[in-house]
mmCIF file of C-alpha atoms in Angstrom:
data_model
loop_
_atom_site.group_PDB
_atom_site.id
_atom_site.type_symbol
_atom_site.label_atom_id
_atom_site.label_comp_id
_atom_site.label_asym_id
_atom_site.label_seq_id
_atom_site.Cartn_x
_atom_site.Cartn_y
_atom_site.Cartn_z
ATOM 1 C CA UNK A 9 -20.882 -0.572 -23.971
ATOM 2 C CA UNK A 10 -23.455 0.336 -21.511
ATOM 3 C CA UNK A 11 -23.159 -2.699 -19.675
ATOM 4 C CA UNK A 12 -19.421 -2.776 -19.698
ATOM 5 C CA UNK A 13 -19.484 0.897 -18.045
ATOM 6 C CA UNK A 14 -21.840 -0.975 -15.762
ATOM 7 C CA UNK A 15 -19.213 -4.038 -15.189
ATOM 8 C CA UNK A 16 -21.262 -6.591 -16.947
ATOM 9 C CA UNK A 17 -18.812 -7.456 -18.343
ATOM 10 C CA UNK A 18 -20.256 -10.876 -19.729
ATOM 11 C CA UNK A 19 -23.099 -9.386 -21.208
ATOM 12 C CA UNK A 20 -21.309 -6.980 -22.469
ATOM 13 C CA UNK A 21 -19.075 -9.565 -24.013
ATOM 14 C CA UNK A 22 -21.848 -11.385 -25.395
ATOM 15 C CA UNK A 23 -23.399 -7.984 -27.417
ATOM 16 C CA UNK A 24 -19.882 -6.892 -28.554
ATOM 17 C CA UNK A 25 -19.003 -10.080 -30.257
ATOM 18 C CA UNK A 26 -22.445 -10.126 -31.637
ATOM 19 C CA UNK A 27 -21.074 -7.390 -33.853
ATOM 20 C CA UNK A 28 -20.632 -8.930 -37.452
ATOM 21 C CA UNK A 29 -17.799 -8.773 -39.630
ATOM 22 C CA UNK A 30 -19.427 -6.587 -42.446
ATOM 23 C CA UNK A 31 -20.467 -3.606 -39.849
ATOM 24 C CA UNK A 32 -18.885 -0.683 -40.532
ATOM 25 C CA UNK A 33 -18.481 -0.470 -36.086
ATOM 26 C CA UNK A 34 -16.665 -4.103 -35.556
ATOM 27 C CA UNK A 35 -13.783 -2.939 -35.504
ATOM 28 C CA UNK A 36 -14.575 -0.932 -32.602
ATOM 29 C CA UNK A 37 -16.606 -3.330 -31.269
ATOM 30 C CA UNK A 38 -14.441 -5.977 -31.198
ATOM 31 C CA UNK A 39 -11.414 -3.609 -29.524
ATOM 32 C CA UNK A 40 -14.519 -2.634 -27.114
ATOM 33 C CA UNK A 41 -14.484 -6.467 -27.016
ATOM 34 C CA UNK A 42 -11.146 -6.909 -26.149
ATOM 35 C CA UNK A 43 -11.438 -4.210 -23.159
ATOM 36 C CA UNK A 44 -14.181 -6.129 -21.705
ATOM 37 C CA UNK A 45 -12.392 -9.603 -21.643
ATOM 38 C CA UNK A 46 -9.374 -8.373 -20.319
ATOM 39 C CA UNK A 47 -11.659 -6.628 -17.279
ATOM 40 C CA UNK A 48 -13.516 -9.979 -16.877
ATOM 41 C CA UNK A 49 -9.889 -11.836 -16.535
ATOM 42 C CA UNK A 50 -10.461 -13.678 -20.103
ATOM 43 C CA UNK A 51 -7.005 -12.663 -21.715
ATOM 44 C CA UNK A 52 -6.512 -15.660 -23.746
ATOM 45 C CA UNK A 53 -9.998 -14.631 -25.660
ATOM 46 C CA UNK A 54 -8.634 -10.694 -25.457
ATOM 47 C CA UNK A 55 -5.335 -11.901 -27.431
ATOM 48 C CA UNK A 56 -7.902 -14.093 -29.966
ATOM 49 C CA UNK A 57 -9.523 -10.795 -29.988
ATOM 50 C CA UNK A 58 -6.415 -8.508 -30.864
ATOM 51 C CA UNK A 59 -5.379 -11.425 -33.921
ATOM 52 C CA UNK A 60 -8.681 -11.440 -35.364
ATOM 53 C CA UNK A 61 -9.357 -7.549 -35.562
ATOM 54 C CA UNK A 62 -5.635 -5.915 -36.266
ATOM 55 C CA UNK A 63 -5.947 -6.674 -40.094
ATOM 56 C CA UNK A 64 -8.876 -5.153 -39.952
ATOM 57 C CA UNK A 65 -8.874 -1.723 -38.432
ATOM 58 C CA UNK A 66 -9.264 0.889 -40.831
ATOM 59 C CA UNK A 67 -7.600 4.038 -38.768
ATOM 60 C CA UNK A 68 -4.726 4.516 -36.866
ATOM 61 C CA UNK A 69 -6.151 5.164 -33.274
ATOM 62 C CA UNK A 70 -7.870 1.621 -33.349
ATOM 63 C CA UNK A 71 -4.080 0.293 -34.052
ATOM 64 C CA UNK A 72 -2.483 2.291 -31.676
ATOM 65 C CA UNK A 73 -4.915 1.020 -29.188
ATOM 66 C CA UNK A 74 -4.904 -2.132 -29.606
ATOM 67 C CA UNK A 75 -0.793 -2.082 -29.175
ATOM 68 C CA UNK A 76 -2.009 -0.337 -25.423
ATOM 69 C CA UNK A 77 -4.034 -3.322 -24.828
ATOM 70 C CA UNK A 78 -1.312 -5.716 -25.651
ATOM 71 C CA UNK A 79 0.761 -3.645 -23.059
ATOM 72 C CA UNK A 80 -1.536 -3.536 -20.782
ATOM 73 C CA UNK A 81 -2.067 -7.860 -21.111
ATOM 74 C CA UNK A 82 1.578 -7.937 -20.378
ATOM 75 C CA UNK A 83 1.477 -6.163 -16.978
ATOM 76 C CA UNK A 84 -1.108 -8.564 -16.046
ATOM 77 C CA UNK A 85 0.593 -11.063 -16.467
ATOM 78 C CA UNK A 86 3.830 -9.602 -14.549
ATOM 79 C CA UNK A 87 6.102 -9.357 -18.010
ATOM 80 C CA UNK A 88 6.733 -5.686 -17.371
ATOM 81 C CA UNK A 89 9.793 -5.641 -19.519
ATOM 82 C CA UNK A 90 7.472 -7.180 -22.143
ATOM 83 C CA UNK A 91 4.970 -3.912 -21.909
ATOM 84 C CA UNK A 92 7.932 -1.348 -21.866
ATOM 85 C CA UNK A 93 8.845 -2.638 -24.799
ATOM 86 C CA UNK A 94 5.580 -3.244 -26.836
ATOM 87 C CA UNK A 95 5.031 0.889 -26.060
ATOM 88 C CA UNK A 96 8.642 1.982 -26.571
ATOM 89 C CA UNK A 97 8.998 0.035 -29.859
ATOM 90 C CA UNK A 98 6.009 1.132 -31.717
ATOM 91 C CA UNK A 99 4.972 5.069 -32.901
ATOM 92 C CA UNK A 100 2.801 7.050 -30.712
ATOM 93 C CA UNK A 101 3.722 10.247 -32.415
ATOM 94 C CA UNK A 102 0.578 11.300 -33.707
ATOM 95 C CA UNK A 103 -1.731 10.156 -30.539
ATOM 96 C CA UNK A 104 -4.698 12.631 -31.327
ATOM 97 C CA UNK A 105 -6.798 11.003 -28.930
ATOM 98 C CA UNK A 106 -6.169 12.446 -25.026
ATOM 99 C CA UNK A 107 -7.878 9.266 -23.370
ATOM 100 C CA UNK A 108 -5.246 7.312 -25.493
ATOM 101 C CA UNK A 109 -2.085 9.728 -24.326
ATOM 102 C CA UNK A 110 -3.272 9.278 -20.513
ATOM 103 C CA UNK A 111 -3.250 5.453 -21.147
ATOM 104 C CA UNK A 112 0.079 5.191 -22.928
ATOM 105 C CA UNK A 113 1.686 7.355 -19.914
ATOM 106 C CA UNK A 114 0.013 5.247 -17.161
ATOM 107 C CA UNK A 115 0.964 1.849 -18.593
ATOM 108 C CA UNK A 116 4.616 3.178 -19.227
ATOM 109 C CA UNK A 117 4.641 4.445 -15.994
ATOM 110 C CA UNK A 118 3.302 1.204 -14.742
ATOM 111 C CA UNK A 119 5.748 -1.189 -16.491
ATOM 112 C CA UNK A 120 8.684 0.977 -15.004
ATOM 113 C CA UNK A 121 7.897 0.537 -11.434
ATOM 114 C CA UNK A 122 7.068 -3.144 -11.697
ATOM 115 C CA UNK A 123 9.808 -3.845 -13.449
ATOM 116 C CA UNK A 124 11.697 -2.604 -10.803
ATOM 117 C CA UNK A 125 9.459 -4.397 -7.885
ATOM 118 C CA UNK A 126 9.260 -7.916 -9.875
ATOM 119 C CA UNK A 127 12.437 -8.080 -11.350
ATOM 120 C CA UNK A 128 15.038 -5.876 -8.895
ATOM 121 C CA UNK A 129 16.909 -8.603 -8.186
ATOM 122 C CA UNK A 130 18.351 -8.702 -11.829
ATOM 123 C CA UNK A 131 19.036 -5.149 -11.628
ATOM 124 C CA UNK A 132 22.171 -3.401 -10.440
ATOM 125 C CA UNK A 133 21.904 -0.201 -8.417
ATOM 126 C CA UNK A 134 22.301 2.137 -11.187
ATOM 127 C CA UNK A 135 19.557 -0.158 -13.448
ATOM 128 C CA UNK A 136 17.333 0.378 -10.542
ATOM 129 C CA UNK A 137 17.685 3.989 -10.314
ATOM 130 C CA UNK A 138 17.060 4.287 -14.096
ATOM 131 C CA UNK A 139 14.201 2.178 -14.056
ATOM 132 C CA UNK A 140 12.479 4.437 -11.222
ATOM 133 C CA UNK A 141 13.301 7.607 -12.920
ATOM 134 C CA UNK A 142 12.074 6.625 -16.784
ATOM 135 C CA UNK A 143 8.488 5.806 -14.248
ATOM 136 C CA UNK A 144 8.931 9.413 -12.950
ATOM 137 C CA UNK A 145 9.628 11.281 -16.370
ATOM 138 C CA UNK A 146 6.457 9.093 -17.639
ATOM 139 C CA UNK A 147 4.244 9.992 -15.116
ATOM 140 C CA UNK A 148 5.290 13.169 -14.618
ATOM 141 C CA UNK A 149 4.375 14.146 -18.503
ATOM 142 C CA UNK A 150 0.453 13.670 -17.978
ATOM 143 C CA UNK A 151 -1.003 16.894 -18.192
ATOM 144 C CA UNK A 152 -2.582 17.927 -14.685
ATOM 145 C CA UNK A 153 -6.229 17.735 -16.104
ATOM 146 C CA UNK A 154 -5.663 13.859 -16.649
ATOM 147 C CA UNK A 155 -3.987 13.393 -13.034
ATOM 148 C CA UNK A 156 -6.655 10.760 -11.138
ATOM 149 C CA UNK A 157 -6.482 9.416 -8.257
ATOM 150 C CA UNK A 158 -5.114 6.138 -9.879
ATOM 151 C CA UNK A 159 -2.132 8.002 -11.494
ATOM 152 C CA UNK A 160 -1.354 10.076 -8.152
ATOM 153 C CA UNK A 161 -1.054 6.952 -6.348
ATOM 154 C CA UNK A 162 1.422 5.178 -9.424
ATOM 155 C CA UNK A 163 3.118 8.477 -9.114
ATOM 156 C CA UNK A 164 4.001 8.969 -5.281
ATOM 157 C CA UNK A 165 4.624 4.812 -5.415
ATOM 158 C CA UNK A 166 7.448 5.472 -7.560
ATOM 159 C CA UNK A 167 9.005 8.557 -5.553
ATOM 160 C CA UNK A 168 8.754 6.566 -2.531
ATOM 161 C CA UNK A 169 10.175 3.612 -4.048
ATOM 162 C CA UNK A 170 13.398 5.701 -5.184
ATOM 163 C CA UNK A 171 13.331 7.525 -1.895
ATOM 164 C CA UNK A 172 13.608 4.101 -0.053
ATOM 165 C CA UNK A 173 16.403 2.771 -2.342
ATOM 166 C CA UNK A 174 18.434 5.795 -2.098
ATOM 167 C CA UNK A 175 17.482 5.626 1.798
ATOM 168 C CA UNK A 176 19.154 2.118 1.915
ATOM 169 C CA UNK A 177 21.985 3.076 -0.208
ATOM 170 C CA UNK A 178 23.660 5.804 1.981
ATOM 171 C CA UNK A 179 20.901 7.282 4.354
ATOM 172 C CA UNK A 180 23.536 10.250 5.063
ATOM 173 C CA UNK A 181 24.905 11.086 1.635
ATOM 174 C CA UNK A 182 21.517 10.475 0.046
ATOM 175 C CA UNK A 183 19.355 12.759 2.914
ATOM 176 C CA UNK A 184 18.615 15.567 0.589
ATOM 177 C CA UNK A 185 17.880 13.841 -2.169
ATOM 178 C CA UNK A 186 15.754 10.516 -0.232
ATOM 179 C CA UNK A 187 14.008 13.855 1.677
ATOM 180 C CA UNK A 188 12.647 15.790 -1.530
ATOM 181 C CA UNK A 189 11.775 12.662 -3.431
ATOM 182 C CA UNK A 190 9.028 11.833 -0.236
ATOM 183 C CA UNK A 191 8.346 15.785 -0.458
ATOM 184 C CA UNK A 192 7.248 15.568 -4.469
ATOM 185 C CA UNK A 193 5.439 12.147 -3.537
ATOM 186 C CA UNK A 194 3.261 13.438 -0.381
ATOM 187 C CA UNK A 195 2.475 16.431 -3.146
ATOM 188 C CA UNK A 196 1.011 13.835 -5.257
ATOM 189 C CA UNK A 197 -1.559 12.875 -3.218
ATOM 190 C CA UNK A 198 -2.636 15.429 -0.988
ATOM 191 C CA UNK A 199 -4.526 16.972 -3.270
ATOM 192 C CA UNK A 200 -6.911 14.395 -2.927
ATOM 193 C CA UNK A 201 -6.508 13.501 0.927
ATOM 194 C CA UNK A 202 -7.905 16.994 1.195
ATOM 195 C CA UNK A 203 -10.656 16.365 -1.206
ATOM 196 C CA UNK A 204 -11.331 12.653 0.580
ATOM 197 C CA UNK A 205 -11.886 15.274 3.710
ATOM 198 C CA UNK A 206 -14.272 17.959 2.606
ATOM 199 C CA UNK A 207 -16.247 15.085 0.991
ATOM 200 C CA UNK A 208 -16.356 12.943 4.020
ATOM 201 C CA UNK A 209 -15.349 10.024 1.969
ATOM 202 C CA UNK A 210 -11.668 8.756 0.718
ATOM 203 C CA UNK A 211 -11.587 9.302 -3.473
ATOM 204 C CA UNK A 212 -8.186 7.221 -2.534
ATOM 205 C CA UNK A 213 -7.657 3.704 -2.006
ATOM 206 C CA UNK A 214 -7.029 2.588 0.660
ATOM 207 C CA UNK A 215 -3.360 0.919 -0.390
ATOM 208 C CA UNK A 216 -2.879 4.739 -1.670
ATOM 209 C CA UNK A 217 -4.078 6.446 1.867
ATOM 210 C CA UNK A 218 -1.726 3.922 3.926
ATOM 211 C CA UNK A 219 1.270 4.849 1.089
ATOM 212 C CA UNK A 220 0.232 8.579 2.301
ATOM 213 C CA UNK A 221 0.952 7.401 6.263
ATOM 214 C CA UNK A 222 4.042 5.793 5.397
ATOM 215 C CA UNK A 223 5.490 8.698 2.825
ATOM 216 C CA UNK A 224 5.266 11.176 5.639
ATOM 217 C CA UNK A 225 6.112 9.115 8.769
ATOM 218 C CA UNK A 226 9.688 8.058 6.797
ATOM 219 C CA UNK A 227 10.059 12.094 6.166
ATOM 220 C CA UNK A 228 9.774 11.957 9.862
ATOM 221 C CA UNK A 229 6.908 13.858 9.921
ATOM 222 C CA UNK A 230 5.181 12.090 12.625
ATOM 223 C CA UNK A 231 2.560 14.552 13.788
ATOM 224 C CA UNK A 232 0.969 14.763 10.328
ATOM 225 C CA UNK A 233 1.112 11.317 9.572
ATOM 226 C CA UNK A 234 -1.000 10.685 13.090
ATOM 227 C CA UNK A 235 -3.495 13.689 11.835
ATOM 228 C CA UNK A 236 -3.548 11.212 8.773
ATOM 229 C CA UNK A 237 -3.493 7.765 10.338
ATOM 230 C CA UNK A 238 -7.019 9.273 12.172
ATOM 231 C CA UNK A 239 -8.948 10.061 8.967
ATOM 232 C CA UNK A 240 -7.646 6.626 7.267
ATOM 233 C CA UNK A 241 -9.077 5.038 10.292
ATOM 234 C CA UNK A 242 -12.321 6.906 9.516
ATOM 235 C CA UNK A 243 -12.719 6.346 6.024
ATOM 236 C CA UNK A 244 -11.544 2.687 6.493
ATOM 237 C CA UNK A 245 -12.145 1.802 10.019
ATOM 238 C CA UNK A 246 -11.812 -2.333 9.002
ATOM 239 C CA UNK A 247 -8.802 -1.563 7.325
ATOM 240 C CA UNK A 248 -6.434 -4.637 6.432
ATOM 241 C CA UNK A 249 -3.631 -1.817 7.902
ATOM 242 C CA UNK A 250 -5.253 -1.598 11.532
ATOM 243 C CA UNK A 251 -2.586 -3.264 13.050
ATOM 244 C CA UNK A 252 0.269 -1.104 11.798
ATOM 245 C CA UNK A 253 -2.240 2.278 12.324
ATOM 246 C CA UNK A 254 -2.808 1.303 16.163
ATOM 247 C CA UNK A 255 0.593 0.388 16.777
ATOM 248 C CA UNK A 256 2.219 3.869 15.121
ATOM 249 C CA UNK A 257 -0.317 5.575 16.906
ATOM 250 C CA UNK A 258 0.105 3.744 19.811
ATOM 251 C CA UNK A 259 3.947 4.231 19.650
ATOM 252 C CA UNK A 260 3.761 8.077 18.842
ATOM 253 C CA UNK A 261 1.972 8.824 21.900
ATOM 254 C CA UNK A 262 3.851 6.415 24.609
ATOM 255 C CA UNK A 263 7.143 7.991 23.323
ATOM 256 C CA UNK A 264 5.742 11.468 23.665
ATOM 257 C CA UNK A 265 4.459 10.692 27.477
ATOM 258 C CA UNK A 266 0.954 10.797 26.575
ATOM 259 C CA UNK A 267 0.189 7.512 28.166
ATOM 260 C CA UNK A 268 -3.622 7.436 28.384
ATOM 261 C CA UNK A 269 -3.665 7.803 24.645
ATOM 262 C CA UNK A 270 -1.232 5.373 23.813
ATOM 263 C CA UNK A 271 -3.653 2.828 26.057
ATOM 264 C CA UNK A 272 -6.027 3.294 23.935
ATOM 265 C CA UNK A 273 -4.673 2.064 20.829
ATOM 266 C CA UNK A 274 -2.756 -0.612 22.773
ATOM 267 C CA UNK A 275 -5.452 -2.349 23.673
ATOM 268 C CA UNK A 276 -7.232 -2.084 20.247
ATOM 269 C CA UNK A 277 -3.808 -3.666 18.730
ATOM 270 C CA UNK A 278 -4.449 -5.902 22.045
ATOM 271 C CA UNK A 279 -8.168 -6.744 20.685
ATOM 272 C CA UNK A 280 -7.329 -6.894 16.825
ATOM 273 C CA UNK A 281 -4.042 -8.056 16.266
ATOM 274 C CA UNK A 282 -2.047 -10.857 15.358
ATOM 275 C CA UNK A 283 -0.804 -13.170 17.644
ATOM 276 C CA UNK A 284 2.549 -11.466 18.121
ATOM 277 C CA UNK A 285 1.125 -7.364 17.773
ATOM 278 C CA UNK A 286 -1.579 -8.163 20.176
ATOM 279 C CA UNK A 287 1.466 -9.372 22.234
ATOM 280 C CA UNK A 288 3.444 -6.131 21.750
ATOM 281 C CA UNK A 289 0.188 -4.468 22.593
ATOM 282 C CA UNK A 290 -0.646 -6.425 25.984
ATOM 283 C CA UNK A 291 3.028 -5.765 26.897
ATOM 284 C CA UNK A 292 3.256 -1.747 25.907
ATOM 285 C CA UNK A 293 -0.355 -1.478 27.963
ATOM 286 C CA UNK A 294 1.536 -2.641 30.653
ATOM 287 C CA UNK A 295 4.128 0.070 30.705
ATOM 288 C CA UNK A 296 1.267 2.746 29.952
ATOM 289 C CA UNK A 297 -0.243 1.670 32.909
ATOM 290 C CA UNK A 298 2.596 1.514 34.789
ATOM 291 C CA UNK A 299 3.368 5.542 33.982
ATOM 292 C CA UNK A 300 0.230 6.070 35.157
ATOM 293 C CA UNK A 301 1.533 5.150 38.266
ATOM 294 C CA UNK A 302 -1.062 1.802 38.555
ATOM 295 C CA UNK A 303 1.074 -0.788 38.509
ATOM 296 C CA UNK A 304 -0.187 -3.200 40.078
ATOM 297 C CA UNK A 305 -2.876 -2.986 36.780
ATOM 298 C CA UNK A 306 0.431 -3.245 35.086
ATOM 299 C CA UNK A 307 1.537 -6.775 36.692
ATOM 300 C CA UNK A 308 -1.648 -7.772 35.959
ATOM 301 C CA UNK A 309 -1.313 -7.645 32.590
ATOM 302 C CA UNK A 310 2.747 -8.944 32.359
ATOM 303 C CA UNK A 311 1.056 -11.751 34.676
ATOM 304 C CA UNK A 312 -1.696 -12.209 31.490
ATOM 305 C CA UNK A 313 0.754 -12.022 29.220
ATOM 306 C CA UNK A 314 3.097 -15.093 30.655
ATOM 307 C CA UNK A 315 0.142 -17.367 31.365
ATOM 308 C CA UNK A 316 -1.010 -16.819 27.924
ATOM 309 C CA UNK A 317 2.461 -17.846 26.834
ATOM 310 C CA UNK A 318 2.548 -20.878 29.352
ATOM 311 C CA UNK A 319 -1.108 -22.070 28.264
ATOM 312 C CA UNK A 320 0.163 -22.097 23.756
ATOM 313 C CA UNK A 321 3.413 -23.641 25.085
ATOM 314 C CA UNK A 322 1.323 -26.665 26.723
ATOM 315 C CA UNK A 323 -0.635 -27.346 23.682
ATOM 316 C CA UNK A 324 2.068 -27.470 21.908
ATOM 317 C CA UNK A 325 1.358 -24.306 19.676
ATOM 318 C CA UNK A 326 4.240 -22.357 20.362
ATOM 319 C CA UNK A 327 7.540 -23.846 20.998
ATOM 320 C CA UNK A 328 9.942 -20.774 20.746
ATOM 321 C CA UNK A 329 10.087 -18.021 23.181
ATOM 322 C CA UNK A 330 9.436 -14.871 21.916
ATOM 323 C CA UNK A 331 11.284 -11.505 22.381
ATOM 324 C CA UNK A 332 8.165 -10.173 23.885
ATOM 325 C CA UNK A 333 7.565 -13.338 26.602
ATOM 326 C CA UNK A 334 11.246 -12.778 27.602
ATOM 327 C CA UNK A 335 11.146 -9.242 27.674
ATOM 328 C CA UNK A 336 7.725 -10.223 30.087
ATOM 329 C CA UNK A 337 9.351 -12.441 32.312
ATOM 330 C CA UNK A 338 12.311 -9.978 33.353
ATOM 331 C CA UNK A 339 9.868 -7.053 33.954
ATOM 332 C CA UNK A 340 7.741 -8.739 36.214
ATOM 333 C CA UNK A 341 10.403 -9.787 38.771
ATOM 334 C CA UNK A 342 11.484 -6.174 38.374
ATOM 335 C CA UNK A 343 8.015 -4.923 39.110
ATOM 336 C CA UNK A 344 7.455 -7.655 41.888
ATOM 337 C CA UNK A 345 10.703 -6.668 43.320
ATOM 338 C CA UNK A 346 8.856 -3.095 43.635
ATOM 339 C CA UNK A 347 5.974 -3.659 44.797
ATOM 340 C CA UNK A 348 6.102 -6.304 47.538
ATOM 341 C CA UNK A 349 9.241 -7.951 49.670
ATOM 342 C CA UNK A 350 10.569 -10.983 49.413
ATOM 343 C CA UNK A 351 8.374 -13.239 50.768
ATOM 344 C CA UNK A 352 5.216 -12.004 49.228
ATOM 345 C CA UNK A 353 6.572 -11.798 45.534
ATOM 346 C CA UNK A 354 7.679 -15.362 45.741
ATOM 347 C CA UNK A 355 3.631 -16.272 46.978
ATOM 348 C CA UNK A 356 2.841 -14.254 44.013
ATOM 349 C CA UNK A 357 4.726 -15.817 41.153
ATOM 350 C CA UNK A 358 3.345 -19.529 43.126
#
C-alpha cells in the first residue's frame, strides 16, 4: 500500500497479489489489488481481480466497493451509461464508510456528464438536460468537507456544460437561467483560485483554471477573467492554452483602446502560435501599431505578413487563401493609399 500511495504501482502490484488466499487481509488486498491495476492501466487483470475476490469478501463495504470499481472500469473505458447503471442498480443504503460515499457521488457525477459529452448525439434536448441535472443533484450532495479540487472542477464542468446548452437553445429566453448556472459554477472553483493565490501555486489543474477563464468570460465578465487569464499564465506559463490566453488578452485590450498592451500579447500569439493565430497576431499588431499612429511599422508588418503568404504558396504548402491574407492584401493598398501618392505606392508594392 505504501508503494501504491507512492505510484509504484507495479511493485505494489507485485506485494498485493503476494497476499495468499488463507490470510485473513486478501480480501482487502486483492481489492487494494484491483485499485492498483486499474491506476497502472491493467483493467483486464483489475476485472480478473474483481471475479476472483467477490465470492470471497466477508463484509459489505469490500462488496460495495468493489461494485465502485466496476463503475469506475466502465468510465474508463467511455461506457458511461454502463457505470450509471452498475451504481444506480445496486444498494448503497448503508455506505458507513465516508471515503466510499465521496467515491459513489464522484463516479455518478462523472458518468452523468460523460454520458452527455460521449453520447449527446443520441440524446434529445430534454434527455440532455436531464442527464446534466442528475450530474448536478449528484455532485451537489457531497458534503462540503469532501469537496476537492477534483470534484469542484466535475462540478463547475457540468454547470457550464448546461449553461452552454441552454445558451445554444434560446440565448434570450434562457439568459437568466444560462447566467446563474455560470454564477453557481465560477462559485465552485474560486474557492480554490484564491487558495492557488495565497499559496503561490495552482491546487487546480490546469484544464480546471482555463474552465475558470472561460466560465467567466461567457458571463461576460471580461475584466475578471483577464485578472484570471494573468495568474493562469503564472502558474502555467507553458500552458497548452497560451494561444487562446494571448489572443483574449490581446483582444480585450485592442477593443478597449489600450493598444500598447494589446501589442504585447500580439506578438507573443505572433511568436507562439499556430500557423493561422500567429497570423491573426501579425495582422492585429499591425492595427495596434497603426493606433499608435506608426504606421509605417504597421505596413511593415501587413508587407511581412503577404510575403510570408507568397513564400508557403510557392512551396506549395498552402494553396487556399486565408481570411487573414485577404483581409492583408486590402489593408495595405488602403494604408499605401495613405501614406504615399500614386507613384510611390506602386514602387512600393514592386
Amino acid at each position: 500500500r505504501a508503494y501504491y500511495e507512492n505510484r509504484q504501482y507495479k511493485k505494489a502490484r507485485h506485494y498485493l497479489a503476494g497476499v495468499p488466499k488463507t490470510s485473513k487481509l486478501f480480501s482487502a488486498a486483492r481489492i487494494s489489488l484491483v485499485w492498483a491495476n486499474i491506476a497502472d492501466g491493467r483493467l483486464d487483470d483489475a476485472k480478473k481481480s474483481i471475479t476472483l475476490v467477490r465470492p470471497k469478501v466477508e463484509f459489505k463495504s469490500f462488496s460495495q466497493e468493489l461494485t465502485l470499481q466496476e463503475a469506475y472500469i466502465a468510465l474508463i473505458e467511455q461506457s458511461p451509461k454502463k457505470a450509471i447503471n452498475i451504481i444506480t442498480q445496486n444498494s448503497f443504503k448503508d455506505l458507513d464508510s465516508g471515503k466510499l460515499k465521496r467515491l459513489k457521488s464522484k463516479l455518478l457525477a462523472q458518468a452523468y456528464l460523460e454520458r452527455y459529452l460521449y453520447q449527446a448525439n443520441s440524446l434529445s434536448q430534454q434527455e440532455k438536460k436531464e442527464t446534466l441535472n442528475s450530474a448536478i443533484k449528484t455532485v451537489e450532495s457531497i458534503r462540503d468537507s469532501a469537496r476537492s479540487p477534483e470534484v469542484a472542477f466535475l462540478a463547475a464542468d457540468t454547470y457550464w456544460n448546461l449553461a452552454s446548452l441552454l445558451r445554444i437553445e434560446d440565448p434570450i429566453k434562457n439568459e437568466r437561467e444560462w447566467k446563474s448556472l455560470l454564477r453557481r459554477a465560477d462559485q465552485w472553483l474560486k474557492p480554490w483560485l484564491d487558495r492557488s493565490a495565497r499559496q503561490g501555486q495552482s491546487v487546480l489543474s490546469e484544464d480546471a483554471v482555463f474552465l475558470s477563464v472561460a466560465i467567466l468570460w461567457e458571463a461576460e465578465r471580461s475584466r475578471e477573467a483577464i485578472a484570471r487569464i494573468m495568474k493562469m499564465l503564472k502558474f502555467f506559463p507553458k500552458s497548452e492554452f497560451r494561444e487562446d490566453l494571448f489572443q483574449l488578452s490581446a483582444d480585450y485590450y485592442y477593443e478597449r483602446g489600450k493598444f500598447k498592451k494589446s501589442l504585447e500579447f500580439y506578438k507573443k500569439l505572433a511568436k507562439i502560435g499556430s500557423e493561422e493565430k500567429a497570423a491573426y497576431g501579425v495582422y492585429k499588431a499591425a492595427w495596434s501599431f497603426y493606433n499608435m499612429n506608426k504606421k509605417w511599422t504597421a505596413l511593415r508588418h501587413l508587407e511581412r505578413l503577404l510575403v510570408h503568404h507568397r513564400k508557403q504558396a510557392e512551396r506549395g504548402s498552402s494553396n487556399q487563401v486565408s481570411a487573414i491574407e485577404k483581409e492583408s492584401s486590402k489593408d495595405l493598398f488602403l494604408l499605401l493609399a495613405e501614406l504615399l501618392d500614386h507613384k510611390k505606392s506602386v514602387q512600393e508594392l514592386d
